[in-house]
Coordinates of C-alpha atoms in Angstrom, one line a residue:
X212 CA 28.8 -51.6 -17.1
X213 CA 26.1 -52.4 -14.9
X214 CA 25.7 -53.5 -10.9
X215 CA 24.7 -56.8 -10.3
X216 CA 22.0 -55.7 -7.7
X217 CA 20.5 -57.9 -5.4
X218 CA 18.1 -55.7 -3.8
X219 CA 16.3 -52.4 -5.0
X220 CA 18.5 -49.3 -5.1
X221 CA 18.0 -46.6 -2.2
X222 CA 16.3 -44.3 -5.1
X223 CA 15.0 -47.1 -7.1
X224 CA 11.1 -46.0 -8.3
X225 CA 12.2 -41.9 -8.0
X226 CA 12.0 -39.9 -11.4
X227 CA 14.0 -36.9 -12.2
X228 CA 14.1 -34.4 -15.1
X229 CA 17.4 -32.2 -15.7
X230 CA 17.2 -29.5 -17.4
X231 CA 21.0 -28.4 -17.1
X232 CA 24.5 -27.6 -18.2
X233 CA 28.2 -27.6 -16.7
X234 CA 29.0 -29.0 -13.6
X235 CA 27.1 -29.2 -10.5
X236 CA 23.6 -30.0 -12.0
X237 CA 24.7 -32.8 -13.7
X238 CA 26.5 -34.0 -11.0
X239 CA 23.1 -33.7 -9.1
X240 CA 21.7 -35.6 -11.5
X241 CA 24.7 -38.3 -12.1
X242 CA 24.6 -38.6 -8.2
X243 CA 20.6 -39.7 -8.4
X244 CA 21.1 -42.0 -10.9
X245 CA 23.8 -44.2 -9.0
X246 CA 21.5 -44.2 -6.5
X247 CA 18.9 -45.7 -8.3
X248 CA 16.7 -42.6 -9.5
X249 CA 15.6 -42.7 -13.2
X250 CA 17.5 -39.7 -14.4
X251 CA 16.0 -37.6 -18.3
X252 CA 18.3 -34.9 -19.1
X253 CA 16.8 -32.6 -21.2
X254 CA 18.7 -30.3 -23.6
X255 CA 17.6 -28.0 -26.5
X256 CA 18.1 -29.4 -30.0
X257 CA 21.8 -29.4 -30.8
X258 CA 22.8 -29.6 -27.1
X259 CA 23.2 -27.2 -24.6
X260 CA 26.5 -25.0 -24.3
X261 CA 28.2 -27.9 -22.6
X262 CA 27.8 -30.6 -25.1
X263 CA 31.5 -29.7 -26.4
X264 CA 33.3 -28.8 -23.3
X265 CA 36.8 -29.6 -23.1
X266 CA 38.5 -32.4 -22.6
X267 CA 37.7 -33.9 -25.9
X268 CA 39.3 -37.4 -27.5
X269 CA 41.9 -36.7 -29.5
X270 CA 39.8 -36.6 -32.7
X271 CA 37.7 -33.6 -31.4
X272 CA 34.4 -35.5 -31.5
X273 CA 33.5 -36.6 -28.6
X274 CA 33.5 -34.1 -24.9
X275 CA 35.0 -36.5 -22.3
X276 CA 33.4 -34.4 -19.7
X277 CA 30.1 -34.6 -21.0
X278 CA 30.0 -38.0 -21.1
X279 CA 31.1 -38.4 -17.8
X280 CA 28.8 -36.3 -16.1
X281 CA 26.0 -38.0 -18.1
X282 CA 26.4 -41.6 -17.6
X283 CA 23.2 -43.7 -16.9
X284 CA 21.0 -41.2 -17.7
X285 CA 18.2 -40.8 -20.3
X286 CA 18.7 -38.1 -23.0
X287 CA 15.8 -35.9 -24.2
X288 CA 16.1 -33.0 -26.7
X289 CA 13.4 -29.9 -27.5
X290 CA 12.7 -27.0 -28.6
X291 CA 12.8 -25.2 -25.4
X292 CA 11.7 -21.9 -27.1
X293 CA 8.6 -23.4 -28.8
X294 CA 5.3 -23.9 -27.3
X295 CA 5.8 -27.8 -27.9
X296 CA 9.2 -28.2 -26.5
X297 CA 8.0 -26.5 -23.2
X298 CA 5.0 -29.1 -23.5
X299 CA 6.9 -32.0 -23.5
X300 CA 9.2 -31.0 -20.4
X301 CA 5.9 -30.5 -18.4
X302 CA 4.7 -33.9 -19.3
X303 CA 8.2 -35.5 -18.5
X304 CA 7.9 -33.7 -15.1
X305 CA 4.6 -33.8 -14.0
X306 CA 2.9 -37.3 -15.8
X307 CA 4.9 -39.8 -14.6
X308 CA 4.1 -41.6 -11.5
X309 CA 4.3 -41.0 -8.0
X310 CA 7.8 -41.3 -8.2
X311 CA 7.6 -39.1 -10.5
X312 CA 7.4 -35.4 -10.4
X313 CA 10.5 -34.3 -10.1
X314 CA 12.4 -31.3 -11.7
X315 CA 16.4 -30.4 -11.7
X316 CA 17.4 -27.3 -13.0
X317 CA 20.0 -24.1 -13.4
X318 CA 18.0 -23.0 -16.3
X319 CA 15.6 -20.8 -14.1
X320 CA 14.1 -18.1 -14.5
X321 CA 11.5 -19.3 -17.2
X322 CA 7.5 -19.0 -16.5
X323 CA 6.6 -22.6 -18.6
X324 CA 9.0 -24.6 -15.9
X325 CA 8.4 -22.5 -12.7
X326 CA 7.4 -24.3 -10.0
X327 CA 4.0 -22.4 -9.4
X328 CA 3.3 -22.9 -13.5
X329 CA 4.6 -26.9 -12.6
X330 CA 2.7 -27.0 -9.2
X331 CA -0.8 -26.1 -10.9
X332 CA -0.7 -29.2 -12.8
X333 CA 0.7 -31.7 -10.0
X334 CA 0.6 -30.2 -6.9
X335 CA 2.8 -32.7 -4.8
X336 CA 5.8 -31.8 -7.8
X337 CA 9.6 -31.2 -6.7
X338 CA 11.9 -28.5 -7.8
X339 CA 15.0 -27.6 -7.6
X340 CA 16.9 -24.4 -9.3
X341 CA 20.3 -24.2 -9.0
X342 CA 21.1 -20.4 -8.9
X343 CA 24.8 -18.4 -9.6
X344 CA 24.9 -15.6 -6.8
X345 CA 23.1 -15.1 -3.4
X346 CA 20.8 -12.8 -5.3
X347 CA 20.2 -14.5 -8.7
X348 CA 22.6 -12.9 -10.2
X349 CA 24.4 -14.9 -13.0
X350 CA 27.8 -16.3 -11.3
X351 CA 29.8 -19.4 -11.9
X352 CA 32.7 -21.7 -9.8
X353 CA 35.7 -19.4 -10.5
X354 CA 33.7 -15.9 -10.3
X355 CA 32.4 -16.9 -6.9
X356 CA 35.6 -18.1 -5.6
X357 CA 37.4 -15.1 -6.3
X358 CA 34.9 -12.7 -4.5
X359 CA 35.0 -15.0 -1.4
X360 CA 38.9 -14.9 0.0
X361 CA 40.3 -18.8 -1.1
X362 CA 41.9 -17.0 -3.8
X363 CA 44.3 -14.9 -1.7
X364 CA 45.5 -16.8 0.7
X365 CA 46.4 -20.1 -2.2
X366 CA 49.6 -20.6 -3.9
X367 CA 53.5 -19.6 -2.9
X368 CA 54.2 -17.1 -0.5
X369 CA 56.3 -15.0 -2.7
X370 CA 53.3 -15.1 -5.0
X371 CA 52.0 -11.6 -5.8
X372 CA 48.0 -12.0 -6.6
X373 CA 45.7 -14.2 -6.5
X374 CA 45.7 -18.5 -7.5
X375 CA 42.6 -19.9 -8.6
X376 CA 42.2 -23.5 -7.9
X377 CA 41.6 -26.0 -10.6
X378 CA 39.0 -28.2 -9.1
X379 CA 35.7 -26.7 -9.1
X380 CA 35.3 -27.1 -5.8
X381 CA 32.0 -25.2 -5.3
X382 CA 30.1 -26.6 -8.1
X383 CA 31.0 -29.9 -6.9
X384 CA 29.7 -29.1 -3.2
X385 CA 26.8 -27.7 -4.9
X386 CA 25.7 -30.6 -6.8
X387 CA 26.3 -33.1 -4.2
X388 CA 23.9 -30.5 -1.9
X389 CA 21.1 -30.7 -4.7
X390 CA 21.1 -34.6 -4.9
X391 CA 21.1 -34.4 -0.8
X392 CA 17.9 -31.8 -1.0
X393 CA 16.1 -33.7 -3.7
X394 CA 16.9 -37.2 -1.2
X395 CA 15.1 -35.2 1.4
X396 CA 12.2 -33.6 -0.8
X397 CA 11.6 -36.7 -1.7
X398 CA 11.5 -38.1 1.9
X399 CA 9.4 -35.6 2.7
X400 CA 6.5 -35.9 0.3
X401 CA 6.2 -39.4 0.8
X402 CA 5.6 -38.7 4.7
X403 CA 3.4 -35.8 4.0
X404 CA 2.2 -35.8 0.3
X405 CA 3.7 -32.3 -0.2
X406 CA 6.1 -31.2 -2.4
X407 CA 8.8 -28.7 -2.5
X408 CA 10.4 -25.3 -3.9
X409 CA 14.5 -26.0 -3.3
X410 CA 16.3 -22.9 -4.0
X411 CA 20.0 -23.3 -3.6
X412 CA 22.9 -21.0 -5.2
X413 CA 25.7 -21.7 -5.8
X414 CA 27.2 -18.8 -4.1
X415 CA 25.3 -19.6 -0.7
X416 CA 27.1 -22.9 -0.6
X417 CA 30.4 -21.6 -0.8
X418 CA 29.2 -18.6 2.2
X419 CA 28.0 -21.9 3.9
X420 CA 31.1 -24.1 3.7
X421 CA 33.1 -21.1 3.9
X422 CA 31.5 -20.3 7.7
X423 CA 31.5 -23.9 8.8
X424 CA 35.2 -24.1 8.6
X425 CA 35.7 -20.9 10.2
X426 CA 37.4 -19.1 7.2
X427 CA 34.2 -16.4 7.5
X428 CA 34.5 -16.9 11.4
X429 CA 37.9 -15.5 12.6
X430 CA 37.1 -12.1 10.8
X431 CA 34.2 -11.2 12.8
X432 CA 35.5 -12.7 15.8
X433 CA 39.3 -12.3 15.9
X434 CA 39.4 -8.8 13.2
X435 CA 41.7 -10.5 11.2
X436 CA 41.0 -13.2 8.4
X437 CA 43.5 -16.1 8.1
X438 CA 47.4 -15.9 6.6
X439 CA 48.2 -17.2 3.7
X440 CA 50.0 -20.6 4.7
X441 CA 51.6 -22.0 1.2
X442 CA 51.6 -25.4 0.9
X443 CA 52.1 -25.5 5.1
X444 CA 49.1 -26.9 6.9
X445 CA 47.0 -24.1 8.7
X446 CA 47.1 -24.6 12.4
X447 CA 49.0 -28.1 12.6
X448 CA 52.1 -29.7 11.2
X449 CA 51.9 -30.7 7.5
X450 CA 54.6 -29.3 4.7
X451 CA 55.8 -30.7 1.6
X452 CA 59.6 -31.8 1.3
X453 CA 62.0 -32.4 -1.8
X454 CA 63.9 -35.7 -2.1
X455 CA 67.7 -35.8 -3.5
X456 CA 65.7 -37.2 -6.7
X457 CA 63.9 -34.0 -7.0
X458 CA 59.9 -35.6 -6.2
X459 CA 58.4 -34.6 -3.6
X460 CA 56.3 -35.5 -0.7
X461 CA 53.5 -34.0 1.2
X462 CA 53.4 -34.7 4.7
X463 CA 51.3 -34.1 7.2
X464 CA 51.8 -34.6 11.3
X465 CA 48.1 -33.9 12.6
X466 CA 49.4 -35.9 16.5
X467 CA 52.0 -36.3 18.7
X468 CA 53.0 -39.6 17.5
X469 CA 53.2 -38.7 13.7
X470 CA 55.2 -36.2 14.8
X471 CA 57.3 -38.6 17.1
X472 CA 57.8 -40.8 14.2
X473 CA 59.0 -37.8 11.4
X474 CA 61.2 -36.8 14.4
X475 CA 62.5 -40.8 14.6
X476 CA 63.1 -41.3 10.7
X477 CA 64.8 -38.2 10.1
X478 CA 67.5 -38.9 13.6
X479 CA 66.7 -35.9 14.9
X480 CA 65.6 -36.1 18.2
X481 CA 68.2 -34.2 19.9
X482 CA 67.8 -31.6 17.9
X483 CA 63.6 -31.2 18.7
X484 CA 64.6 -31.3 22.4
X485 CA 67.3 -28.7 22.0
X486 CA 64.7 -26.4 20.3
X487 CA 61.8 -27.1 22.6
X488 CA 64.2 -26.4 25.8
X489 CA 65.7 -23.0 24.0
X490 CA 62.2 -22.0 22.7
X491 CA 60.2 -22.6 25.4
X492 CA 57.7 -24.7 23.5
X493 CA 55.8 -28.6 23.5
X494 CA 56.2 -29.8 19.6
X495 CA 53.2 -31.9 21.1
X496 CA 50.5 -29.5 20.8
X497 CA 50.0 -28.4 17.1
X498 CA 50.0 -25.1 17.7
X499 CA 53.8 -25.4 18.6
X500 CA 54.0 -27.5 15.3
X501 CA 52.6 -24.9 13.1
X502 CA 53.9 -21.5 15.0
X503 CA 57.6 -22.9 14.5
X504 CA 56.8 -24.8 11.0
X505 CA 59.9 -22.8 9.3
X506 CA 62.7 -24.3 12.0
X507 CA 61.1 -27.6 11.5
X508 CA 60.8 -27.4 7.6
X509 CA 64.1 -26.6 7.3
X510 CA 65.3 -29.1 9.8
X511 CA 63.1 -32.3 8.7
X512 CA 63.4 -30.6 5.1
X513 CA 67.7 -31.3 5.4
X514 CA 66.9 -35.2 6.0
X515 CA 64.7 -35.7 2.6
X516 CA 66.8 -33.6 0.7
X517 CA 69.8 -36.2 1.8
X518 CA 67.9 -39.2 0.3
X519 CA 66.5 -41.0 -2.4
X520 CA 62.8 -41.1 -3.2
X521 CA 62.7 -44.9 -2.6
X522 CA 64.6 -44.1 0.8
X523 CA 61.7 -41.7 1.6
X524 CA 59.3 -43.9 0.4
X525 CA 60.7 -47.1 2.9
X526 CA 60.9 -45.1 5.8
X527 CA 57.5 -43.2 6.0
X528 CA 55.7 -46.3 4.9
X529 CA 57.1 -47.4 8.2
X530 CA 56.0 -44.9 10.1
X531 CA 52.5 -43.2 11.2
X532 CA 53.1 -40.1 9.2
X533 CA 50.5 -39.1 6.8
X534 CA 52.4 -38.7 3.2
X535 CA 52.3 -39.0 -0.1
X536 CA 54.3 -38.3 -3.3
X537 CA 53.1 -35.9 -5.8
X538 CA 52.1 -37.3 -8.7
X539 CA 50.2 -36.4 -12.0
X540 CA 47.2 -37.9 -13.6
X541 CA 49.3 -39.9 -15.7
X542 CA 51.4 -41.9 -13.1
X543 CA 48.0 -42.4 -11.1
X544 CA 46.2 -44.3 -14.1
X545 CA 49.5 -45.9 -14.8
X546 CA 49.9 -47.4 -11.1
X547 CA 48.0 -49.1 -12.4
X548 CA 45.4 -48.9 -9.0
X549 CA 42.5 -48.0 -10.5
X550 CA 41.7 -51.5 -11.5
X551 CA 42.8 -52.6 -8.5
X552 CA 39.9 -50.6 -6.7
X553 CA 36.3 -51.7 -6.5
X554 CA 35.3 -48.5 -7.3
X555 CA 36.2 -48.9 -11.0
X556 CA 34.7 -50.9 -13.5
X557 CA 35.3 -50.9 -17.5
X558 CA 32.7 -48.8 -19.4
X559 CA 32.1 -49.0 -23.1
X560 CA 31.2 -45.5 -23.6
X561 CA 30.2 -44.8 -27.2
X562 CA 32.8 -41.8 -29.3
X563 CA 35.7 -43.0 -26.5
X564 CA 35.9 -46.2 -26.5
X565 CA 36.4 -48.3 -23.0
X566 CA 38.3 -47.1 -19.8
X567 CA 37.7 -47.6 -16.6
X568 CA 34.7 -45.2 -15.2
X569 CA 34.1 -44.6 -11.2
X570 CA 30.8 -45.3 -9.8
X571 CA 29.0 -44.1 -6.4
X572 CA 32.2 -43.5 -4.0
X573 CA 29.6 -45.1 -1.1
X574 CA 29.4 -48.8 -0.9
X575 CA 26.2 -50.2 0.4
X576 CA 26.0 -53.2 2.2
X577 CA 30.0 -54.3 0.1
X578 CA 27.9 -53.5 -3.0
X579 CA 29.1 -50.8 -5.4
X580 CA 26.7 -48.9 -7.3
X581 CA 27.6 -47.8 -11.2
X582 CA 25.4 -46.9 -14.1
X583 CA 25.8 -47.8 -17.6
X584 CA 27.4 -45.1 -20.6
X585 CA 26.1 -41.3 -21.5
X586 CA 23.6 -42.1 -24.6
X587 CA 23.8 -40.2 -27.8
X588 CA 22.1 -36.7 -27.4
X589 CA 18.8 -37.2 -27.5
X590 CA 18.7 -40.9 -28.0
X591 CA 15.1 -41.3 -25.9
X592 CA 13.1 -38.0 -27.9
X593 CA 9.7 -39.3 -27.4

């Protein structure tokens, strides 16, 4: 599985060592390497604790999310406790060229790889450290989502406690941050010939995305963080709705003319007027929307109930509501509209056989970037 490039990817000439486990430094890593970056992941002999992560294939050999998280890179593996291992990552690291250079890590905390001990035999060299909490404290996806406030305020609303999410949303904002800093570091020392000490944790970059969208914001300013909403959209229209065949849609009116049209297909206009005359209220402005979201659910939510899932499907396709129907992994990949999308090509990925992989989600100039299978660990030990 390999690009048919016609010019020199964005990274093409950059060299990066990872020395790294789980999710968001090998997404940092996986990230580079679409764009071009030669990519050696280092682990100890044996693997690191990732190397089996769940999911596996079915016969228990192979981890399908190491694999994926390690396509097109080079795989390097050392005694990171002996004198030579820590050797061979400081060559890796600090002899290659001047694209060269370049470390990746959440493994910090070690002398050998620090970037002072690094920086004393190339001073123009890159790091990066990947950190758990604010203070360097060990932390991880889950353990800094639950001391931020996303916890409480997901799920049902006659839910007692907290919901975790499933997607590891942090680690993945995290990674894509590192490849972003590393981009820049990278930038930078070829304007100025110097390099750079990135520290990022993991926990800062929740804090960070966490303030931007004003979830940190209203308490300070307002004395009152934000209600839980369910699976109602804060501060606009949007609400998920049962059909008569028991699916369901999620729908989502962020103007006045997706809410004109959900008002159209469901016939009830005269209704909307009737409550914006009685409750003194413009269903134009979302704030109406969402302060009055439980008349409307339970007025739109009469009209889907009443029909079919095809019957739902027809009519918002029709209209300019945003909407889909729920659906699980299973009926995605057998829509079959991953093969249908650019974005996928077949990979022949050694202990799973071929399926089709994702590559960069950016196109550049119509061309999509992918990189070939995860090698076998430590298929390129010097």
């Amino acid at each position: 599985m390999t690009s048919p490039d016609s010019h020199v990817r964005p990274l093409g000439g950059v060299r990066v060592v990872e020395v790294s486990s789980f999710v968001a430094t090998p997404l940092c890593g996986l990230t580079l390497a679409q764009l071009g970056a030669e990519v050696i992941r280092v682990d100890p002999i044996g693997g690191a604790a990732d190397v089996n992560r769940w999911p596996l294939t079915d016969d228990g050999t192979t981890s399908i999310y190491w694999t994926g998280l390690n396509k097109g890179k080079k795989s390097v593996t050392a005694d990171l406790r002996s004198p030579d291992g820590q050797a061979l990552v400081q060559r890796l690291v600090t002899e290659s060229g001047s694209g060269g250079g370049i470390l990746v890590t959440n493994a910090g905390g070690r002398d050998w790889m620090s970037h002072d001990t690094l920086a004393a035999l190339r001073p123009d060299v890159i790091t990066l450290e990947l950190l758990g909490g604010s203070d360097g404290t060990p932390a991880v996806d889950y353990t800094v989502n639950a001391g931020l406030g996303f916890p409480l305020i997901t799920g049902p609303l006659d839910h007692d406690g907290p919901v975790n999410h499933v997607l590891p949303a942090w680690d993945v904002v995290c990674g894509l941050y590192a490849a972003l800093a590393i981009t820049a570091a990278v930038r930078h020392r070829e304007q100025t010939g110097v390099g750079s000490r990135i520290r990022l944790p993991l926990a800062d970059t929740a804090l960070s995305i966490a303030g931007t969208l004003g979830y940190l914001t209203e308490p300070q300013v307002n004395s009152q963080s934000r209600p839980a909403t369910g699976n109602d959209v804060y501060g606009t229209y949007g609400t998920d709705v049962v059909t008569a065949d028991g699916d369901r849609f999620m729908l989502v009116a962020l103007t006045g003319r997706h809410f004109r049209d959900l008002v159209r297909i469901t016939g009830t206009e005269a209704v909307v007027d009737s409550l914006q005359q009685s409750l003194g209220v413009d269903f134009s402005a979302e704030s109406d929307r969402f302060t009055h979201r439980a008349v409307l659910n339970a007025l739109f939510g009469k009209w889907f109930a009443d029909h079919s899932t095809d019957e739902v499907a027809a009519a918002l396709a029709g209209s300019s509501v945003l909407s889909q129907r729920y659906r699980s992994f299973d009926e995605v990949v057998a829509s079959g509209e991953l093969a249908r999308n650019p974005l996928f090509a077949e990979l022949d990925q050694p202990g799973i056989g071929r399926y089709l992989a994702a590559g960069l989600p950016a196109s550049f100039d119509g061309q999509q970037y992918f990189v070939g299978p995860a090698v076998p660990l430590g298929a390129d030990t010097p």
